[in-house]
Amino acid sequence: MSTNTEAWGSRVGLVLAMAGNAVGFGNFLRFPVQAVQNGGGAFIIPYLVSFLVLGIPLLMIEWASGRFGGQFGHHSTPFIMGSMDKRWIWKYVGVFGIFSNIAIAAYYCYIESWTISYIFHSLFGTFNGMDQHEVAGFFSNYLDVTTSTTGIPYEALIFFVLCLALNTWILSRGLSGGVEKVAKIGVPMLIIFGIFLAYRGITLKAGHEGAINNGTVGLNFLWTPDYSSLANPKVWLAAAGQIFFTLSVGMGSIQCYASYLKKRDDIALNAMSAGWMNEFVEIVLGSAVIIPISIGYLGIDRVVELTGIGGLGLGFRTMPFLFEQWGPVLSAIAGVSFFGLLFFAGITSSLAMGTPGMGFLMDEFNWSRPKAAFAFGTVVLLLGLPTIFFFNEGVFDEYDYWAGTVSLVVFALLEAILFSWVFGLKKGWREITEGADIKIPLIYRFIIKYITPVVLILVFTGALIRPVNDDWSNLNPRKWEFHNESIIGQLQHKGVGPNKTWFAGAFYAEADGRVDSVFVLREKHYIRVSRLNPGGEPVSRDYRFNPEKHSLSLTPGDKIEAGTELYTGKVVNRVFFVDMARLLLVSLFLLISLLVYIAWRKRTKEGRVS
């Protein structure tokens, strides 16, 4: 007998929880950067097209699938998908809906813990008097888990454990008593914080408080369309990818939330409300905070350069310095607002990540909610530790790429095929429209059955064989070279450079340049190699070494090329940590698959297979 008998306390709570699940770091950190890099205002065209032909259909598919499976007492995707077709394969396709949430939570809660730390540092004026390089260095120090910015040893680890403990405790309180209450507080608060910051950003005046541009310059830059970018498949793939990030589709958390609805509860209006609330937050608020403020103080060229390091770099390495230009009181308020906004966006999403795995354990093994919540927290802690201790070795990025990107597209494609072609669109459409409070345009029957699966196939194919330099004009298979970030390129370790083996007796330079200096920073030794970028500006890269284990092969002033030996001695290369991260992810997927098999055998033995 399942211990999972919960339900949502109110419709408002459900919609806010679903919106909170969708609204996350990507709305404020990823979307504006993607827009800048992909044609500015023209990016909104493929973005909205993707929302209409991918986002809305997948929202309806996942809401309908979840409510359908919930009628049979299923609250996780393996058995939700199994209820839609009896063939065994779909239960194991559904494993993606548990796997992705746990794997993403392992690094997502780490980012979430950064926001808690930065709220603390904003309140206590840690950034007061720091210049831009010092603020950026603060973030680098924070990520080096052995370095403390407060005097507390292993500060990053402690904040991560506190953040995870908070998530676990809220999850143990249940849907209506925990998740729903946080959503009712968190979503309005992040909107209030967002409106305050957007107002400050848009009303910046050149010459005041150190600003060199009006805030509207940033908005004009962000939304001035470069229509030539629409001919580039990269832009369309980026827009489709942003829809996955922003709506949390292809994860399995939406199905889990929807499985607690009653058979006649509306899903059409609820899905649209949650989806469009997310779009408002992303397009209106997300675009009006980071870019206008940063361009107001740093100028367009510098911000374009900074977008190359992504939204996390802009958010944590740059924004605290910009807030300091507003004076000690207002900078503290702005810091708390910005990182508080990110915290609420993060925790409403991470709570959703905990529910599928917990629902599975409660349904199939009769675990209590506190026990299931503790299990989720423990697994995320164990899986998350490598992202903390080996952040700079690429573990974080591997989790994000395979669990937070590739898995979402694969699962979305397979669930769209199941819903439209296996379960059948006739039954599927009836499930979508039953109890609906709005009339859904009939065109979506055609879109869900034909357009959405085809677009998903194109998105997956594009990610699989993405060409180097995003040049799709060369259709000769013999001359096709894969991009470093393509799925095949990742599997081939393209872009790893000359340090291709797990262990080696020497370390080699990964780019051309000149040895600028050998220096010590925070009792750690580095070799700095400098070169000029295509724009003629100097850029540098630091390679860490241990003088007790390594012998330098070069001296300052030496000119080097990629592949030049920098030092000799025992070396553990980055590729080792990359492969170990992949092995952890594969092991997690296989473990969940084994648990699904055990649960199926248990159901068969008890005569409750449905």
PDB file of C-alpha atoms in Angstrom, residues 178-411:
ATOM      1  CA  GLY A 178       6.264  22.548   2.283  1.00  0.00           C
ATOM      2  CA  VAL A 179       6.617  22.987  -1.479  1.00  0.00           C
ATOM      3  CA  GLU A 180       3.392  24.957  -1.940  1.00  0.00           C
ATOM      4  CA  LYS A 181       4.102  27.312   0.976  1.00  0.00           C
ATOM      5  CA  VAL A 182       7.574  28.113  -0.349  1.00  0.00           C
ATOM      6  CA  ALA A 183       6.156  28.760  -3.846  1.00  0.00           C
ATOM      7  CA  LYS A 184       3.528  31.155  -2.458  1.00  0.00           C
ATOM      8  CA  ILE A 185       6.308  33.159  -0.802  1.00  0.00           C
ATOM      9  CA  GLY A 186       9.189  32.661  -3.217  1.00  0.00           C
ATOM     10  CA  VAL A 187       7.583  33.429  -6.593  1.00  0.00           C
ATOM     11  CA  PRO A 188       6.035  36.781  -5.524  1.00  0.00           C
ATOM     12  CA  MET A 189       9.266  37.749  -3.754  1.00  0.00           C
ATOM     13  CA  LEU A 190      11.459  37.076  -6.788  1.00  0.00           C
ATOM     14  CA  ILE A 191       9.076  39.133  -8.941  1.00  0.00           C
ATOM     15  CA  ILE A 192       9.223  42.021  -6.428  1.00  0.00           C
ATOM     16  CA  PHE A 193      13.025  41.850  -6.287  1.00  0.00           C
ATOM     17  CA  GLY A 194      13.136  41.649 -10.091  1.00  0.00           C
ATOM     18  CA  ILE A 195      10.919  44.718 -10.559  1.00  0.00           C
ATOM     19  CA  PHE A 196      13.094  46.729  -8.144  1.00  0.00           C
ATOM     20  CA  LEU A 197      16.324  45.789  -9.935  1.00  0.00           C
ATOM     21  CA  ALA A 198      14.797  46.280 -13.386  1.00  0.00           C
ATOM     22  CA  TYR A 199      13.657  49.774 -12.363  1.00  0.00           C
ATOM     23  CA  ARG A 200      17.131  50.617 -11.081  1.00  0.00           C
ATOM     24  CA  GLY A 201      18.721  49.242 -14.241  1.00  0.00           C
ATOM     25  CA  ILE A 202      16.469  50.986 -16.733  1.00  0.00           C
ATOM     26  CA  THR A 203      16.643  54.355 -14.917  1.00  0.00           C
ATOM     27  CA  LEU A 204      20.459  54.492 -14.778  1.00  0.00           C
ATOM     28  CA  LYS A 205      21.726  57.862 -15.998  1.00  0.00           C
ATOM     29  CA  ALA A 206      25.104  58.391 -17.622  1.00  0.00           C
ATOM     30  CA  GLY A 207      27.342  60.504 -15.394  1.00  0.00           C
ATOM     31  CA  HIS A 208      25.536  59.553 -12.193  1.00  0.00           C
ATOM     32  CA  GLU A 209      26.933  57.053  -9.653  1.00  0.00           C
ATOM     33  CA  GLY A 210      29.765  56.176 -12.013  1.00  0.00           C
ATOM     34  CA  ALA A 211      27.538  55.087 -14.925  1.00  0.00           C
ATOM     35  CA  ILE A 212      28.939  55.727 -18.414  1.00  0.00           C
ATOM     36  CA  ASN A 213      25.693  54.900 -20.266  1.00  0.00           C
ATOM     37  CA  ASN A 214      21.981  55.250 -19.648  1.00  0.00           C
ATOM     38  CA  GLY A 215      20.284  52.015 -18.640  1.00  0.00           C
ATOM     39  CA  THR A 216      18.207  52.155 -21.809  1.00  0.00           C
ATOM     40  CA  VAL A 217      21.402  51.747 -23.860  1.00  0.00           C
ATOM     41  CA  GLY A 218      21.613  48.191 -22.559  1.00  0.00           C
ATOM     42  CA  LEU A 219      18.003  47.485 -23.460  1.00  0.00           C
ATOM     43  CA  ASN A 220      18.466  48.978 -26.927  1.00  0.00           C
ATOM     44  CA  PHE A 221      21.555  46.866 -27.463  1.00  0.00           C
ATOM     45  CA  LEU A 222      19.848  43.706 -26.227  1.00  0.00           C
ATOM     46  CA  TRP A 223      16.735  44.151 -28.333  1.00  0.00           C
ATOM     47  CA  THR A 224      18.151  45.711 -31.504  1.00  0.00           C
ATOM     48  CA  PRO A 225      17.633  42.870 -33.972  1.00  0.00           C
ATOM     49  CA  ASP A 226      20.339  41.425 -36.180  1.00  0.00           C
ATOM     50  CA  TYR A 227      18.061  39.725 -38.693  1.00  0.00           C
ATOM     51  CA  SER A 228      20.981  38.102 -40.523  1.00  0.00           C
ATOM     52  CA  SER A 229      21.344  35.814 -37.489  1.00  0.00           C
ATOM     53  CA  LEU A 230      17.998  34.163 -38.330  1.00  0.00           C
ATOM     54  CA  ALA A 231      19.674  32.316 -41.196  1.00  0.00           C
ATOM     55  CA  ASN A 232      22.095  30.654 -38.775  1.00  0.00           C
ATOM     56  CA  PRO A 233      20.911  27.239 -37.460  1.00  0.00           C
ATOM     57  CA  LYS A 234      22.975  27.886 -34.317  1.00  0.00           C
ATOM     58  CA  VAL A 235      20.553  30.647 -33.299  1.00  0.00           C
ATOM     59  CA  TRP A 236      17.535  28.373 -33.687  1.00  0.00           C
ATOM     60  CA  LEU A 237      19.226  25.593 -31.731  1.00  0.00           C
ATOM     61  CA  ALA A 238      20.108  28.083 -28.999  1.00  0.00           C
ATOM     62  CA  ALA A 239      16.486  29.272 -28.844  1.00  0.00           C
ATOM     63  CA  ALA A 240      15.170  25.708 -28.607  1.00  0.00           C
ATOM     64  CA  GLY A 241      17.742  24.930 -25.932  1.00  0.00           C
ATOM     65  CA  GLN A 242      16.680  27.968 -23.908  1.00  0.00           C
ATOM     66  CA  ILE A 243      13.069  26.762 -23.953  1.00  0.00           C
ATOM     67  CA  PHE A 244      14.158  23.491 -22.320  1.00  0.00           C
ATOM     68  CA  PHE A 245      16.127  25.366 -19.680  1.00  0.00           C
ATOM     69  CA  THR A 246      13.450  27.905 -18.937  1.00  0.00           C
ATOM     70  CA  LEU A 247      10.338  25.684 -18.802  1.00  0.00           C
ATOM     71  CA  SER A 248      11.919  22.641 -17.093  1.00  0.00           C
ATOM     72  CA  VAL A 249      10.422  20.364 -19.740  1.00  0.00           C
ATOM     73  CA  GLY A 250      12.033  17.003 -20.383  1.00  0.00           C
ATOM     74  CA  MET A 251      12.882  16.581 -16.704  1.00  0.00           C
ATOM     75  CA  GLY A 252       9.956  14.685 -15.203  1.00  0.00           C
ATOM     76  CA  SER A 253       9.163  17.149 -12.424  1.00  0.00           C
ATOM     77  CA  ILE A 254       6.094  18.556 -14.224  1.00  0.00           C
ATOM     78  CA  GLN A 255       4.622  15.054 -14.581  1.00  0.00           C
ATOM     79  CA  CYS A 256       5.217  14.457 -10.893  1.00  0.00           C
ATOM     80  CA  TYR A 257       3.492  17.682  -9.832  1.00  0.00           C
ATOM     81  CA  ALA A 258       0.569  17.038 -12.213  1.00  0.00           C
ATOM     82  CA  SER A 259       0.138  13.468 -10.933  1.00  0.00           C
ATOM     83  CA  TYR A 260      -1.339  14.864  -7.718  1.00  0.00           C
ATOM     84  CA  LEU A 261      -4.271  16.410  -9.618  1.00  0.00           C
ATOM     85  CA  LYS A 262      -7.738  14.867  -9.699  1.00  0.00           C
ATOM     86  CA  LYS A 263      -9.099  13.420 -12.952  1.00  0.00           C
ATOM     87  CA  ARG A 264     -11.352  16.411 -13.717  1.00  0.00           C
ATOM     88  CA  ASP A 265      -8.909  19.118 -12.585  1.00  0.00           C
ATOM     89  CA  ASP A 266      -8.009  21.610 -15.291  1.00  0.00           C
ATOM     90  CA  ILE A 267      -4.561  21.268 -16.827  1.00  0.00           C
ATOM     91  CA  ALA A 268      -4.915  23.472 -19.931  1.00  0.00           C
ATOM     92  CA  LEU A 269      -5.295  26.831 -18.174  1.00  0.00           C
ATOM     93  CA  ASN A 270      -2.950  25.823 -15.368  1.00  0.00           C
ATOM     94  CA  ALA A 271      -0.218  24.881 -17.847  1.00  0.00           C
ATOM     95  CA  MET A 272      -0.668  28.118 -19.808  1.00  0.00           C
ATOM     96  CA  SER A 273      -0.655  30.206 -16.619  1.00  0.00           C
ATOM     97  CA  ALA A 274       2.582  28.660 -15.368  1.00  0.00           C
ATOM     98  CA  GLY A 275       4.202  28.845 -18.813  1.00  0.00           C
ATOM     99  CA  TRP A 276       3.338  32.447 -19.546  1.00  0.00           C
ATOM    100  CA  MET A 277       4.255  33.555 -16.016  1.00  0.00           C
ATOM    101  CA  ASN A 278       7.690  32.104 -16.664  1.00  0.00           C
ATOM    102  CA  GLU A 279       7.904  33.950 -19.999  1.00  0.00           C
ATOM    103  CA  PHE A 280       6.998  37.249 -18.308  1.00  0.00           C
ATOM    104  CA  VAL A 281       9.736  36.759 -15.729  1.00  0.00           C
ATOM    105  CA  GLU A 282      12.292  35.801 -18.379  1.00  0.00           C
ATOM    106  CA  ILE A 283      11.579  38.265 -21.183  1.00  0.00           C
ATOM    107  CA  VAL A 284      10.458  41.287 -19.165  1.00  0.00           C
ATOM    108  CA  LEU A 285      12.459  40.991 -15.930  1.00  0.00           C
ATOM    109  CA  GLY A 286      15.333  38.750 -17.000  1.00  0.00           C
ATOM    110  CA  SER A 287      16.339  41.072 -19.813  1.00  0.00           C
ATOM    111  CA  ALA A 288      16.044  44.241 -17.705  1.00  0.00           C
ATOM    112  CA  VAL A 289      18.505  43.462 -14.917  1.00  0.00           C
ATOM    113  CA  ILE A 290      21.977  42.150 -15.795  1.00  0.00           C
ATOM    114  CA  ILE A 291      22.494  43.632 -19.282  1.00  0.00           C
ATOM    115  CA  PRO A 292      21.219  47.218 -18.675  1.00  0.00           C
ATOM    116  CA  ILE A 293      23.131  47.534 -15.381  1.00  0.00           C
ATOM    117  CA  SER A 294      26.376  46.039 -16.683  1.00  0.00           C
ATOM    118  CA  ILE A 295      26.348  48.032 -19.943  1.00  0.00           C
ATOM    119  CA  GLY A 296      25.507  51.149 -17.941  1.00  0.00           C
ATOM    120  CA  TYR A 297      28.786  50.831 -16.042  1.00  0.00           C
ATOM    121  CA  LEU A 298      31.088  48.786 -18.268  1.00  0.00           C
ATOM    122  CA  GLY A 299      30.026  49.645 -21.804  1.00  0.00           C
ATOM    123  CA  ILE A 300      28.859  47.424 -24.649  1.00  0.00           C
ATOM    124  CA  ASP A 301      32.224  46.036 -25.783  1.00  0.00           C
ATOM    125  CA  ARG A 302      33.225  44.922 -22.284  1.00  0.00           C
ATOM    126  CA  VAL A 303      29.858  43.286 -21.627  1.00  0.00           C
ATOM    127  CA  VAL A 304      29.955  41.419 -24.950  1.00  0.00           C
ATOM    128  CA  GLU A 305      33.373  40.121 -23.916  1.00  0.00           C
ATOM    129  CA  LEU A 306      32.070  39.093 -20.485  1.00  0.00           C
ATOM    130  CA  THR A 307      29.115  37.200 -21.985  1.00  0.00           C
ATOM    131  CA  GLY A 308      31.721  34.808 -23.339  1.00  0.00           C
ATOM    132  CA  ILE A 309      32.195  33.465 -19.791  1.00  0.00           C
ATOM    133  CA  GLY A 310      28.428  32.985 -19.405  1.00  0.00           C
ATOM    134  CA  GLY A 311      25.735  34.255 -17.093  1.00  0.00           C
ATOM    135  CA  LEU A 312      27.316  32.837 -13.961  1.00  0.00           C
ATOM    136  CA  GLY A 313      30.408  34.923 -14.583  1.00  0.00           C
ATOM    137  CA  LEU A 314      28.385  38.099 -15.064  1.00  0.00           C
ATOM    138  CA  GLY A 315      26.167  37.378 -12.081  1.00  0.00           C
ATOM    139  CA  PHE A 316      28.742  36.459  -9.463  1.00  0.00           C
ATOM    140  CA  ARG A 317      31.996  37.999 -10.721  1.00  0.00           C
ATOM    141  CA  THR A 318      30.624  41.353 -11.856  1.00  0.00           C
ATOM    142  CA  MET A 319      27.253  42.370 -10.379  1.00  0.00           C
ATOM    143  CA  PRO A 320      28.430  42.858  -6.742  1.00  0.00           C
ATOM    144  CA  PHE A 321      31.020  45.360  -7.978  1.00  0.00           C
ATOM    145  CA  LEU A 322      28.390  47.256 -10.002  1.00  0.00           C
ATOM    146  CA  PHE A 323      26.010  47.403  -7.031  1.00  0.00           C
ATOM    147  CA  GLU A 324      28.807  48.983  -4.974  1.00  0.00           C
ATOM    148  CA  GLN A 325      28.568  52.055  -7.206  1.00  0.00           C
ATOM    149  CA  TRP A 326      25.205  52.808  -5.547  1.00  0.00           C
ATOM    150  CA  GLY A 327      26.659  53.410  -2.083  1.00  0.00           C
ATOM    151  CA  PRO A 328      26.855  51.100   0.953  1.00  0.00           C
ATOM    152  CA  VAL A 329      23.163  51.056   1.867  1.00  0.00           C
ATOM    153  CA  LEU A 330      21.629  50.736  -1.584  1.00  0.00           C
ATOM    154  CA  SER A 331      24.332  48.273  -2.675  1.00  0.00           C
ATOM    155  CA  ALA A 332      23.431  46.021   0.257  1.00  0.00           C
ATOM    156  CA  ILE A 333      19.738  46.233  -0.668  1.00  0.00           C
ATOM    157  CA  ALA A 334      20.540  45.543  -4.331  1.00  0.00           C
ATOM    158  CA  GLY A 335      22.813  42.629  -3.446  1.00  0.00           C
ATOM    159  CA  VAL A 336      20.189  41.059  -1.205  1.00  0.00           C
ATOM    160  CA  SER A 337      17.539  41.654  -3.881  1.00  0.00           C
ATOM    161  CA  PHE A 338      19.610  40.181  -6.726  1.00  0.00           C
ATOM    162  CA  PHE A 339      20.921  37.135  -4.913  1.00  0.00           C
ATOM    163  CA  GLY A 340      17.632  36.769  -3.032  1.00  0.00           C
ATOM    164  CA  LEU A 341      15.873  36.727  -6.396  1.00  0.00           C
ATOM    165  CA  LEU A 342      18.261  34.004  -7.577  1.00  0.00           C
ATOM    166  CA  PHE A 343      17.800  32.069  -4.335  1.00  0.00           C
ATOM    167  CA  PHE A 344      14.011  31.990  -4.610  1.00  0.00           C
ATOM    168  CA  ALA A 345      14.275  31.133  -8.325  1.00  0.00           C
ATOM    169  CA  GLY A 346      16.665  28.338  -7.401  1.00  0.00           C
ATOM    170  CA  ILE A 347      14.913  26.788  -4.425  1.00  0.00           C
ATOM    171  CA  THR A 348      11.482  26.637  -6.093  1.00  0.00           C
ATOM    172  CA  SER A 349      13.186  24.677  -8.880  1.00  0.00           C
ATOM    173  CA  SER A 350      15.336  22.420  -6.685  1.00  0.00           C
ATOM    174  CA  LEU A 351      12.298  21.447  -4.595  1.00  0.00           C
ATOM    175  CA  ALA A 352      10.619  20.276  -7.804  1.00  0.00           C
ATOM    176  CA  MET A 353      13.707  18.177  -8.556  1.00  0.00           C
ATOM    177  CA  GLY A 354      13.245  16.266  -5.321  1.00  0.00           C
ATOM    178  CA  THR A 355       9.646  15.223  -5.866  1.00  0.00           C
ATOM    179  CA  PRO A 356       9.988  12.585  -8.666  1.00  0.00           C
ATOM    180  CA  GLY A 357      12.536  10.454  -6.806  1.00  0.00           C
ATOM    181  CA  MET A 358      10.622  10.820  -3.562  1.00  0.00           C
ATOM    182  CA  GLY A 359       7.352   9.946  -5.276  1.00  0.00           C
ATOM    183  CA  PHE A 360       8.989   6.798  -6.663  1.00  0.00           C
ATOM    184  CA  LEU A 361      10.254   5.665  -3.256  1.00  0.00           C
ATOM    185  CA  MET A 362       6.918   6.396  -1.562  1.00  0.00           C
ATOM    186  CA  ASP A 363       4.868   4.672  -4.284  1.00  0.00           C
ATOM    187  CA  GLU A 364       7.003   1.590  -4.801  1.00  0.00           C
ATOM    188  CA  PHE A 365       8.689   0.950  -1.457  1.00  0.00           C
ATOM    189  CA  ASN A 366       6.177   2.538   0.943  1.00  0.00           C
ATOM    190  CA  TRP A 367       8.718   4.927   2.377  1.00  0.00           C
ATOM    191  CA  SER A 368       7.494   7.842   4.492  1.00  0.00           C
ATOM    192  CA  ARG A 369       7.970  11.314   3.082  1.00  0.00           C
ATOM    193  CA  PRO A 370      10.670  12.307   5.634  1.00  0.00           C
ATOM    194  CA  LYS A 371      12.594   9.108   4.877  1.00  0.00           C
ATOM    195  CA  ALA A 372      12.313   9.676   1.126  1.00  0.00           C
ATOM    196  CA  ALA A 373      13.375  13.325   1.523  1.00  0.00           C
ATOM    197  CA  PHE A 374      16.405  12.263   3.558  1.00  0.00           C
ATOM    198  CA  ALA A 375      17.339   9.720   0.867  1.00  0.00           C
ATOM    199  CA  PHE A 376      17.110  12.413  -1.822  1.00  0.00           C
ATOM    200  CA  GLY A 377      19.267  14.774   0.224  1.00  0.00           C
ATOM    201  CA  THR A 378      21.868  12.094   0.884  1.00  0.00           C
ATOM    202  CA  VAL A 379      22.182  11.052  -2.773  1.00  0.00           C
ATOM    203  CA  VAL A 380      22.424  14.680  -3.915  1.00  0.00           C
ATOM    204  CA  LEU A 381      25.071  15.336  -1.262  1.00  0.00           C
ATOM    205  CA  LEU A 382      27.202  12.388  -2.385  1.00  0.00           C
ATOM    206  CA  LEU A 383      26.774  13.225  -6.058  1.00  0.00           C
ATOM    207  CA  GLY A 384      27.337  16.915  -5.428  1.00  0.00           C
ATOM    208  CA  LEU A 385      30.624  16.643  -3.529  1.00  0.00           C
ATOM    209  CA  PRO A 386      32.680  16.101  -6.713  1.00  0.00           C
ATOM    210  CA  THR A 387      31.233  19.307  -8.201  1.00  0.00           C
ATOM    211  CA  ILE A 388      32.543  21.188  -5.156  1.00  0.00           C
ATOM    212  CA  PHE A 389      35.974  19.646  -4.769  1.00  0.00           C
ATOM    213  CA  PHE A 390      36.659  19.303  -8.509  1.00  0.00           C
ATOM    214  CA  PHE A 391      34.753  22.289  -9.889  1.00  0.00           C
ATOM    215  CA  ASN A 392      37.754  23.604 -11.822  1.00  0.00           C
ATOM    216  CA  GLU A 393      38.426  20.133 -13.260  1.00  0.00           C
ATOM    217  CA  GLY A 394      35.136  20.161 -15.182  1.00  0.00           C
ATOM    218  CA  VAL A 395      32.853  17.922 -13.087  1.00  0.00           C
ATOM    219  CA  PHE A 396      30.233  20.685 -12.779  1.00  0.00           C
ATOM    220  CA  ASP A 397      30.222  21.248 -16.554  1.00  0.00           C
ATOM    221  CA  GLU A 398      29.897  17.515 -17.287  1.00  0.00           C
ATOM    222  CA  TYR A 399      26.860  17.177 -15.024  1.00  0.00           C
ATOM    223  CA  ASP A 400      25.299  20.217 -16.675  1.00  0.00           C
ATOM    224  CA  TYR A 401      25.961  19.026 -20.232  1.00  0.00           C
ATOM    225  CA  TRP A 402      24.823  15.405 -19.959  1.00  0.00           C
ATOM    226  CA  ALA A 403      22.085  15.652 -17.306  1.00  0.00           C
ATOM    227  CA  GLY A 404      21.008  19.252 -17.785  1.00  0.00           C
ATOM    228  CA  THR A 405      21.079  19.397 -21.581  1.00  0.00           C
ATOM    229  CA  VAL A 406      21.355  16.127 -23.503  1.00  0.00           C
ATOM    230  CA  SER A 407      19.087  14.097 -21.213  1.00  0.00           C
ATOM    231  CA  LEU A 408      16.326  16.714 -21.391  1.00  0.00           C
ATOM    232  CA  VAL A 409      16.227  16.671 -25.189  1.00  0.00           C
ATOM    233  CA  VAL A 410      16.322  12.860 -25.379  1.00  0.00           C
ATOM    234  CA  PHE A 411      13.547  12.443 -22.804  1.00  0.00           C
TER     235      PHE A 411
END
